[in-house]
Amino acid sequence: MQNRTTLGIVSLCFGVLVFSLQDPLIKAVSSGYPVTEVMAIRSIVALPILLVVVHMDVGLGALLSRRFGLLTLRATILFSSYTVYYLAIAALPLADAIALYFMAPLFIMALAGPYLGERVAWQTLATVLVGLAGVLVMFRPGAGLFDWAALLSLASAALYALSQLMARKLGDTESSTIMAFYQNAVYLVGAALAAGLFAAAGIENAAHPSLQFLVRPWVWPATNDFLIMGACGLVASAGMILLSQAYRLAPANSVATFEYTGILWTPLWGFLFFAEMPRETTVVGAALIVGAGLFALNARPASRVAA
């Protein structure tokens, strides 16, 4: 059991690092292309990679799972999670978006009890309140600087938490590669359907950068932009497998705190590629959120409640 938990933690840390590379890539094209086009191209590139990985891991026949419904539901939740997160980074500095997104591990730890039957110490629940205090600091109520895109990042965190708890339940019969394949397939179908709906409704423009990133019509990408979107497919295929593997192997509230390793990467990409400097309130709020999660790591280890 200890080896599985350690492997889950290592998988998660690498998955977070790999996935963080998507943020600057997607932000770089967010002003000229719709998020649906970016996700579609990313998914097309990732599709053959995932097919090969599934074949080598469990065989293509495993795609015809008896748990098709749950796999598709989890993938749809993740599609919603990442879509709203990408909409957030179109309007917010990367450091702000990722700091708010880091409520996800606290959501995971808080929900692990009612959803998975894992015992959760009271300290863990208390840290959720501390994390919410960090969110309020970042929102700066009364300062007149609130951007509603921040709520998109929080919504993404909640949806991501639910999807990874589902990965823990599915992990007793489904491999991480199968979960990653379903996730990628739903991304492709969901992006195409969303783009088709907006085109049919004639919705092409919006005032807010996040909404504009959502409804902008598809255009043929320049070669450099296409390569950026394609690179997201390579990153995504590796990241999806690593993160699904992490929550499949280890108890959710044992590995969730290591999601915080991402706080090292995304602000760094924001500084290196977009010259973004985190605001003081971002640093303070992020410190509260991350500190709460790290404290929760020291809470009493979880054990499965008897049925």
PDB file of N, CA and C in Angstrom, residues 145-224:
ATOM      1  N   LEU A 145     -11.792  45.829  -7.901  1.00  0.00           N
ATOM      2  CA  LEU A 145     -10.890  45.225  -8.868  1.00  0.00           C
ATOM      3  C   LEU A 145     -11.279  43.785  -9.201  1.00  0.00           C
ATOM      4  N   PHE A 146     -12.440  43.358  -8.721  1.00  0.00           N
ATOM      5  CA  PHE A 146     -12.834  41.960  -8.920  1.00  0.00           C
ATOM      6  C   PHE A 146     -13.164  41.689 -10.380  1.00  0.00           C
ATOM      7  N   ASP A 147     -12.652  40.600 -10.890  1.00  0.00           N
ATOM      8  CA  ASP A 147     -12.974  40.136 -12.234  1.00  0.00           C
ATOM      9  C   ASP A 147     -13.731  38.821 -12.086  1.00  0.00           C
ATOM     10  N   TRP A 148     -14.931  38.749 -12.655  1.00  0.00           N
ATOM     11  CA  TRP A 148     -15.750  37.554 -12.463  1.00  0.00           C
ATOM     12  C   TRP A 148     -15.104  36.309 -13.043  1.00  0.00           C
ATOM     13  N   ALA A 149     -14.047  36.470 -13.882  1.00  0.00           N
ATOM     14  CA  ALA A 149     -13.331  35.303 -14.392  1.00  0.00           C
ATOM     15  C   ALA A 149     -12.691  34.497 -13.270  1.00  0.00           C
ATOM     16  N   ALA A 150     -12.476  35.149 -12.115  1.00  0.00           N
ATOM     17  CA  ALA A 150     -11.931  34.436 -10.967  1.00  0.00           C
ATOM     18  C   ALA A 150     -12.876  33.311 -10.530  1.00  0.00           C
ATOM     19  N   LEU A 151     -14.183  33.534 -10.686  1.00  0.00           N
ATOM     20  CA  LEU A 151     -15.150  32.487 -10.331  1.00  0.00           C
ATOM     21  C   LEU A 151     -15.020  31.284 -11.253  1.00  0.00           C
ATOM     22  N   LEU A 152     -14.587  31.517 -12.487  1.00  0.00           N
ATOM     23  CA  LEU A 152     -14.372  30.405 -13.406  1.00  0.00           C
ATOM     24  C   LEU A 152     -13.258  29.502 -12.891  1.00  0.00           C
ATOM     25  N   SER A 153     -12.211  30.109 -12.369  1.00  0.00           N
ATOM     26  CA  SER A 153     -11.101  29.319 -11.837  1.00  0.00           C
ATOM     27  C   SER A 153     -11.544  28.493 -10.634  1.00  0.00           C
ATOM     28  N   LEU A 154     -12.371  29.079  -9.779  1.00  0.00           N
ATOM     29  CA  LEU A 154     -12.894  28.341  -8.627  1.00  0.00           C
ATOM     30  C   LEU A 154     -13.819  27.207  -9.069  1.00  0.00           C
ATOM     31  N   ALA A 155     -14.673  27.488 -10.035  1.00  0.00           N
ATOM     32  CA  ALA A 155     -15.569  26.446 -10.547  1.00  0.00           C
ATOM     33  C   ALA A 155     -14.762  25.305 -11.148  1.00  0.00           C
ATOM     34  N   SER A 156     -13.693  25.636 -11.837  1.00  0.00           N
ATOM     35  CA  SER A 156     -12.822  24.617 -12.396  1.00  0.00           C
ATOM     36  C   SER A 156     -12.237  23.737 -11.308  1.00  0.00           C
ATOM     37  N   ALA A 157     -11.837  24.349 -10.199  1.00  0.00           N
ATOM     38  CA  ALA A 157     -11.261  23.589  -9.082  1.00  0.00           C
ATOM     39  C   ALA A 157     -12.270  22.593  -8.513  1.00  0.00           C
ATOM     40  N   ALA A 158     -13.511  23.036  -8.344  1.00  0.00           N
ATOM     41  CA  ALA A 158     -14.538  22.153  -7.782  1.00  0.00           C
ATOM     42  C   ALA A 158     -14.831  20.981  -8.719  1.00  0.00           C
ATOM     43  N   LEU A 159     -14.928  21.253 -10.010  1.00  0.00           N
ATOM     44  CA  LEU A 159     -15.197  20.199 -10.981  1.00  0.00           C
ATOM     45  C   LEU A 159     -14.027  19.216 -11.074  1.00  0.00           C
ATOM     46  N   TYR A 160     -12.827  19.747 -11.035  1.00  0.00           N
ATOM     47  CA  TYR A 160     -11.639  18.888 -11.080  1.00  0.00           C
ATOM     48  C   TYR A 160     -11.597  17.972  -9.864  1.00  0.00           C
ATOM     49  N   ALA A 161     -11.925  18.519  -8.700  1.00  0.00           N
ATOM     50  CA  ALA A 161     -11.928  17.711  -7.477  1.00  0.00           C
ATOM     51  C   ALA A 161     -12.888  16.538  -7.614  1.00  0.00           C
ATOM     52  N   LEU A 162     -14.088  16.797  -8.122  1.00  0.00           N
ATOM     53  CA  LEU A 162     -15.070  15.732  -8.281  1.00  0.00           C
ATOM     54  C   LEU A 162     -14.576  14.668  -9.257  1.00  0.00           C
ATOM     55  N   SER A 163     -13.959  15.098 -10.350  1.00  0.00           N
ATOM     56  CA  SER A 163     -13.492  14.143 -11.349  1.00  0.00           C
ATOM     57  C   SER A 163     -12.398  13.237 -10.799  1.00  0.00           C
ATOM     58  N   GLN A 164     -11.516  13.769  -9.962  1.00  0.00           N
ATOM     59  CA  GLN A 164     -10.436  12.955  -9.433  1.00  0.00           C
ATOM     60  C   GLN A 164     -10.923  12.016  -8.331  1.00  0.00           C
ATOM     61  N   LEU A 165     -11.958  12.401  -7.625  1.00  0.00           N
ATOM     62  CA  LEU A 165     -12.574  11.469  -6.692  1.00  0.00           C
ATOM     63  C   LEU A 165     -13.224  10.314  -7.453  1.00  0.00           C
ATOM     64  N   MET A 166     -13.801  10.626  -8.608  1.00  0.00           N
ATOM     65  CA  MET A 166     -14.371   9.573  -9.445  1.00  0.00           C
ATOM     66  C   MET A 166     -13.275   8.646  -9.966  1.00  0.00           C
ATOM     67  N   ALA A 167     -12.091   9.193 -10.237  1.00  0.00           N
ATOM     68  CA  ALA A 167     -10.977   8.367 -10.700  1.00  0.00           C
ATOM     69  C   ALA A 167     -10.596   7.346  -9.642  1.00  0.00           C
ATOM     70  N   ARG A 168     -10.692   7.742  -8.375  1.00  0.00           N
ATOM     71  CA  ARG A 168     -10.379   6.821  -7.288  1.00  0.00           C
ATOM     72  C   ARG A 168     -11.371   5.655  -7.268  1.00  0.00           C
ATOM     73  N   LYS A 169     -12.652   5.958  -7.517  1.00  0.00           N
ATOM     74  CA  LYS A 169     -13.661   4.893  -7.539  1.00  0.00           C
ATOM     75  C   LYS A 169     -13.529   4.005  -8.775  1.00  0.00           C
ATOM     76  N   LEU A 170     -13.211   4.614  -9.907  1.00  0.00           N
ATOM     77  CA  LEU A 170     -13.092   3.852 -11.142  1.00  0.00           C
ATOM     78  C   LEU A 170     -11.814   3.020 -11.184  1.00  0.00           C
ATOM     79  N   GLY A 171     -10.835   3.415 -10.361  1.00  0.00           N
ATOM     80  CA  GLY A 171      -9.521   2.786 -10.442  1.00  0.00           C
ATOM     81  C   GLY A 171      -9.475   1.327 -10.083  1.00  0.00           C
ATOM     82  N   ASP A 172     -10.534   0.805  -9.451  1.00  0.00           N
ATOM     83  CA  ASP A 172     -10.502  -0.616  -9.093  1.00  0.00           C
ATOM     84  C   ASP A 172     -10.698  -1.517 -10.312  1.00  0.00           C
ATOM     85  N   THR A 173     -11.233  -0.943 -11.408  1.00  0.00           N
ATOM     86  CA  THR A 173     -11.433  -1.757 -12.613  1.00  0.00           C
ATOM     87  C   THR A 173     -10.857  -1.128 -13.874  1.00  0.00           C
ATOM     88  N   GLU A 174     -10.630   0.174 -13.875  1.00  0.00           N
ATOM     89  CA  GLU A 174     -10.206   0.866 -15.085  1.00  0.00           C
ATOM     90  C   GLU A 174      -8.779   1.394 -14.945  1.00  0.00           C
ATOM     91  N   SER A 175      -8.001   1.276 -16.003  1.00  0.00           N
ATOM     92  CA  SER A 175      -6.630   1.784 -15.991  1.00  0.00           C
ATOM     93  C   SER A 175      -6.613   3.285 -16.227  1.00  0.00           C
ATOM     94  N   SER A 176      -5.503   3.905 -15.865  1.00  0.00           N
ATOM     95  CA  SER A 176      -5.365   5.349 -16.070  1.00  0.00           C
ATOM     96  C   SER A 176      -5.372   5.685 -17.558  1.00  0.00           C
ATOM     97  N   THR A 177      -4.872   4.786 -18.396  1.00  0.00           N
ATOM     98  CA  THR A 177      -4.848   5.060 -19.826  1.00  0.00           C
ATOM     99  C   THR A 177      -6.258   5.052 -20.422  1.00  0.00           C
ATOM    100  N   ILE A 178      -7.120   4.164 -19.932  1.00  0.00           N
ATOM    101  CA  ILE A 178      -8.512   4.150 -20.395  1.00  0.00           C
ATOM    102  C   ILE A 178      -9.207   5.445 -19.995  1.00  0.00           C
ATOM    103  N   MET A 179      -9.016   5.875 -18.754  1.00  0.00           N
ATOM    104  CA  MET A 179      -9.623   7.122 -18.300  1.00  0.00           C
ATOM    105  C   MET A 179      -9.119   8.297 -19.128  1.00  0.00           C
ATOM    106  N   ALA A 180      -7.826   8.313 -19.437  1.00  0.00           N
ATOM    107  CA  ALA A 180      -7.255   9.394 -20.238  1.00  0.00           C
ATOM    108  C   ALA A 180      -7.829   9.387 -21.656  1.00  0.00           C
ATOM    109  N   PHE A 181      -8.035   8.195 -22.232  1.00  0.00           N
ATOM    110  CA  PHE A 181      -8.594   8.118 -23.583  1.00  0.00           C
ATOM    111  C   PHE A 181     -10.017   8.671 -23.601  1.00  0.00           C
ATOM    112  N   TYR A 182     -10.836   8.261 -22.663  1.00  0.00           N
ATOM    113  CA  TYR A 182     -12.210   8.767 -22.601  1.00  0.00           C
ATOM    114  C   TYR A 182     -12.214  10.280 -22.416  1.00  0.00           C
ATOM    115  N   GLN A 183     -11.322  10.758 -21.576  1.00  0.00           N
ATOM    116  CA  GLN A 183     -11.241  12.192 -21.344  1.00  0.00           C
ATOM    117  C   GLN A 183     -10.926  12.923 -22.642  1.00  0.00           C
ATOM    118  N   ASN A 184      -9.949  12.441 -23.387  1.00  0.00           N
ATOM    119  CA  ASN A 184      -9.562  13.090 -24.632  1.00  0.00           C
ATOM    120  C   ASN A 184     -10.686  13.029 -25.662  1.00  0.00           C
ATOM    121  N   ALA A 185     -11.387  11.881 -25.736  1.00  0.00           N
ATOM    122  CA  ALA A 185     -12.476  11.725 -26.697  1.00  0.00           C
ATOM    123  C   ALA A 185     -13.609  12.711 -26.417  1.00  0.00           C
ATOM    124  N   VAL A 186     -13.946  12.871 -25.142  1.00  0.00           N
ATOM    125  CA  VAL A 186     -15.010  13.812 -24.776  1.00  0.00           C
ATOM    126  C   VAL A 186     -14.572  15.243 -25.061  1.00  0.00           C
ATOM    127  N   TYR A 187     -13.297  15.555 -24.845  1.00  0.00           N
ATOM    128  CA  TYR A 187     -12.790  16.892 -25.189  1.00  0.00           C
ATOM    129  C   TYR A 187     -13.030  17.190 -26.662  1.00  0.00           C
ATOM    130  N   LEU A 188     -12.724  16.225 -27.516  1.00  0.00           N
ATOM    131  CA  LEU A 188     -12.862  16.441 -28.955  1.00  0.00           C
ATOM    132  C   LEU A 188     -14.317  16.613 -29.351  1.00  0.00           C
ATOM    133  N   VAL A 189     -15.168  15.717 -28.878  1.00  0.00           N
ATOM    134  CA  VAL A 189     -16.591  15.790 -29.214  1.00  0.00           C
ATOM    135  C   VAL A 189     -17.224  17.042 -28.603  1.00  0.00           C
ATOM    136  N   GLY A 190     -16.895  17.320 -27.345  1.00  0.00           N
ATOM    137  CA  GLY A 190     -17.466  18.481 -26.670  1.00  0.00           C
ATOM    138  C   GLY A 190     -17.074  19.789 -27.328  1.00  0.00           C
ATOM    139  N   ALA A 191     -15.813  19.909 -27.733  1.00  0.00           N
ATOM    140  CA  ALA A 191     -15.350  21.132 -28.387  1.00  0.00           C
ATOM    141  C   ALA A 191     -16.060  21.338 -29.726  1.00  0.00           C
ATOM    142  N   ALA A 192     -16.203  20.253 -30.491  1.00  0.00           N
ATOM    143  CA  ALA A 192     -16.875  20.360 -31.789  1.00  0.00           C
ATOM    144  C   ALA A 192     -18.351  20.728 -31.625  1.00  0.00           C
ATOM    145  N   LEU A 193     -19.030  20.105 -30.655  1.00  0.00           N
ATOM    146  CA  LEU A 193     -20.440  20.410 -30.429  1.00  0.00           C
ATOM    147  C   LEU A 193     -20.634  21.850 -29.972  1.00  0.00           C
ATOM    148  N   ALA A 194     -19.790  22.312 -29.045  1.00  0.00           N
ATOM    149  CA  ALA A 194     -19.913  23.681 -28.547  1.00  0.00           C
ATOM    150  C   ALA A 194     -19.693  24.685 -29.674  1.00  0.00           C
ATOM    151  N   ALA A 195     -18.667  24.450 -30.490  1.00  0.00           N
ATOM    152  CA  ALA A 195     -18.394  25.362 -31.601  1.00  0.00           C
ATOM    153  C   ALA A 195     -19.560  25.368 -32.586  1.00  0.00           C
ATOM    154  N   GLY A 196     -20.121  24.182 -32.848  1.00  0.00           N
ATOM    155  CA  GLY A 196     -21.262  24.105 -33.755  1.00  0.00           C
ATOM    156  C   GLY A 196     -22.478  24.853 -33.235  1.00  0.00           C
ATOM    157  N   LEU A 197     -22.729  24.766 -31.935  1.00  0.00           N
ATOM    158  CA  LEU A 197     -23.866  25.463 -31.339  1.00  0.00           C
ATOM    159  C   LEU A 197     -23.706  26.978 -31.442  1.00  0.00           C
ATOM    160  N   PHE A 198     -22.505  27.477 -31.154  1.00  0.00           N
ATOM    161  CA  PHE A 198     -22.275  28.921 -31.234  1.00  0.00           C
ATOM    162  C   PHE A 198     -22.393  29.409 -32.680  1.00  0.00           C
ATOM    163  N   ALA A 199     -21.896  28.614 -33.621  1.00  0.00           N
ATOM    164  CA  ALA A 199     -21.981  29.000 -35.030  1.00  0.00           C
ATOM    165  C   ALA A 199     -23.437  29.011 -35.498  1.00  0.00           C
ATOM    166  N   ALA A 200     -24.203  27.993 -35.082  1.00  0.00           N
ATOM    167  CA  ALA A 200     -25.604  27.917 -35.482  1.00  0.00           C
ATOM    168  C   ALA A 200     -26.414  29.066 -34.906  1.00  0.00           C
ATOM    169  N   ALA A 201     -26.037  29.493 -33.692  1.00  0.00           N
ATOM    170  CA  ALA A 201     -26.748  30.596 -33.048  1.00  0.00           C
ATOM    171  C   ALA A 201     -26.250  31.965 -33.510  1.00  0.00           C
ATOM    172  N   GLY A 202     -25.179  31.973 -34.307  1.00  0.00           N
ATOM    173  CA  GLY A 202     -24.635  33.231 -34.811  1.00  0.00           C
ATOM    174  C   GLY A 202     -23.923  34.055 -33.754  1.00  0.00           C
ATOM    175  N   ILE A 203     -23.455  33.400 -32.700  1.00  0.00           N
ATOM    176  CA  ILE A 203     -22.748  34.112 -31.624  1.00  0.00           C
ATOM    177  C   ILE A 203     -21.262  34.104 -31.945  1.00  0.00           C
ATOM    178  N   GLU A 204     -20.694  35.293 -32.195  1.00  0.00           N
ATOM    179  CA  GLU A 204     -19.297  35.383 -32.599  1.00  0.00           C
ATOM    180  C   GLU A 204     -18.481  36.365 -31.780  1.00  0.00           C
ATOM    181  N   ASN A 205     -19.134  37.215 -31.016  1.00  0.00           N
ATOM    182  CA  ASN A 205     -18.406  38.245 -30.288  1.00  0.00           C
ATOM    183  C   ASN A 205     -18.951  38.408 -28.882  1.00  0.00           C
ATOM    184  N   ALA A 206     -18.073  38.813 -27.974  1.00  0.00           N
ATOM    185  CA  ALA A 206     -18.452  39.099 -26.595  1.00  0.00           C
ATOM    186  C   ALA A 206     -17.495  40.149 -26.055  1.00  0.00           C
ATOM    187  N   ALA A 207     -17.948  40.897 -25.070  1.00  0.00           N
ATOM    188  CA  ALA A 207     -17.133  41.995 -24.549  1.00  0.00           C
ATOM    189  C   ALA A 207     -16.009  41.512 -23.648  1.00  0.00           C
ATOM    190  N   HIS A 208     -16.293  40.500 -22.830  1.00  0.00           N
ATOM    191  CA  HIS A 208     -15.296  40.039 -21.867  1.00  0.00           C
ATOM    192  C   HIS A 208     -14.312  39.076 -22.547  1.00  0.00           C
ATOM    193  N   PRO A 209     -13.009  39.168 -22.216  1.00  0.00           N
ATOM    194  CA  PRO A 209     -12.022  38.280 -22.864  1.00  0.00           C
ATOM    195  C   PRO A 209     -12.326  36.799 -22.706  1.00  0.00           C
ATOM    196  N   SER A 210     -12.862  36.393 -21.549  1.00  0.00           N
ATOM    197  CA  SER A 210     -13.164  34.979 -21.342  1.00  0.00           C
ATOM    198  C   SER A 210     -14.260  34.507 -22.283  1.00  0.00           C
ATOM    199  N   LEU A 211     -15.334  35.307 -22.389  1.00  0.00           N
ATOM    200  CA  LEU A 211     -16.430  34.931 -23.280  1.00  0.00           C
ATOM    201  C   LEU A 211     -16.013  35.005 -24.740  1.00  0.00           C
ATOM    202  N   GLN A 212     -15.168  35.980 -25.077  1.00  0.00           N
ATOM    203  CA  GLN A 212     -14.688  36.073 -26.450  1.00  0.00           C
ATOM    204  C   GLN A 212     -13.855  34.855 -26.829  1.00  0.00           C
ATOM    205  N   PHE A 213     -13.074  34.358 -25.884  1.00  0.00           N
ATOM    206  CA  PHE A 213     -12.276  33.147 -26.103  1.00  0.00           C
ATOM    207  C   PHE A 213     -13.190  31.942 -26.321  1.00  0.00           C
ATOM    208  N   LEU A 214     -14.393  31.993 -25.772  1.00  0.00           N
ATOM    209  CA  LEU A 214     -15.335  30.889 -25.907  1.00  0.00           C
ATOM    210  C   LEU A 214     -16.083  30.921 -27.233  1.00  0.00           C
ATOM    211  N   VAL A 215     -16.555  32.098 -27.651  1.00  0.00           N
ATOM    212  CA  VAL A 215     -17.484  32.168 -28.783  1.00  0.00           C
ATOM    213  C   VAL A 215     -16.832  32.568 -30.101  1.00  0.00           C
ATOM    214  N   ARG A 216     -15.581  32.986 -30.075  1.00  0.00           N
ATOM    215  CA  ARG A 216     -14.914  33.408 -31.306  1.00  0.00           C
ATOM    216  C   ARG A 216     -14.993  32.300 -32.363  1.00  0.00           C
ATOM    217  N   PRO A 217     -15.286  32.638 -33.625  1.00  0.00           N
ATOM    218  CA  PRO A 217     -15.382  31.595 -34.667  1.00  0.00           C
ATOM    219  C   PRO A 217     -14.022  30.991 -35.006  1.00  0.00           C
ATOM    220  N   TRP A 218     -14.055  29.765 -35.504  1.00  0.00           N
ATOM    221  CA  TRP A 218     -12.822  29.079 -35.892  1.00  0.00           C
ATOM    222  C   TRP A 218     -12.209  29.749 -37.119  1.00  0.00           C
ATOM    223  N   VAL A 219     -10.895  29.804 -37.163  1.00  0.00           N
ATOM    224  CA  VAL A 219     -10.156  30.274 -38.339  1.00  0.00           C
ATOM    225  C   VAL A 219      -8.987  29.327 -38.552  1.00  0.00           C
ATOM    226  N   TRP A 220      -8.495  29.275 -39.787  1.00  0.00           N
ATOM    227  CA  TRP A 220      -7.351  28.407 -40.055  1.00  0.00           C
ATOM    228  C   TRP A 220      -6.125  28.976 -39.353  1.00  0.00           C
ATOM    229  N   PRO A 221      -5.473  28.199 -38.494  1.00  0.00           N
ATOM    230  CA  PRO A 221      -4.366  28.753 -37.713  1.00  0.00           C
ATOM    231  C   PRO A 221      -3.091  28.928 -38.523  1.00  0.00           C
ATOM    232  N   ALA A 222      -2.317  29.959 -38.143  1.00  0.00           N
ATOM    233  CA  ALA A 222      -0.983  30.113 -38.706  1.00  0.00           C
ATOM    234  C   ALA A 222      -0.133  28.925 -38.270  1.00  0.00           C
ATOM    235  N   THR A 223       0.908  28.650 -39.022  1.00  0.00           N
ATOM    236  CA  THR A 223       1.735  27.457 -38.755  1.00  0.00           C
ATOM    237  C   THR A 223       2.257  27.442 -37.328  1.00  0.00           C
ATOM    238  N   ASN A 224       2.783  28.567 -36.859  1.00  0.00           N
ATOM    239  CA  ASN A 224       3.332  28.627 -35.507  1.00  0.00           C
ATOM    240  C   ASN A 224       2.252  28.384 -34.457  1.00  0.00           C
TER     241      ASN A 224
END
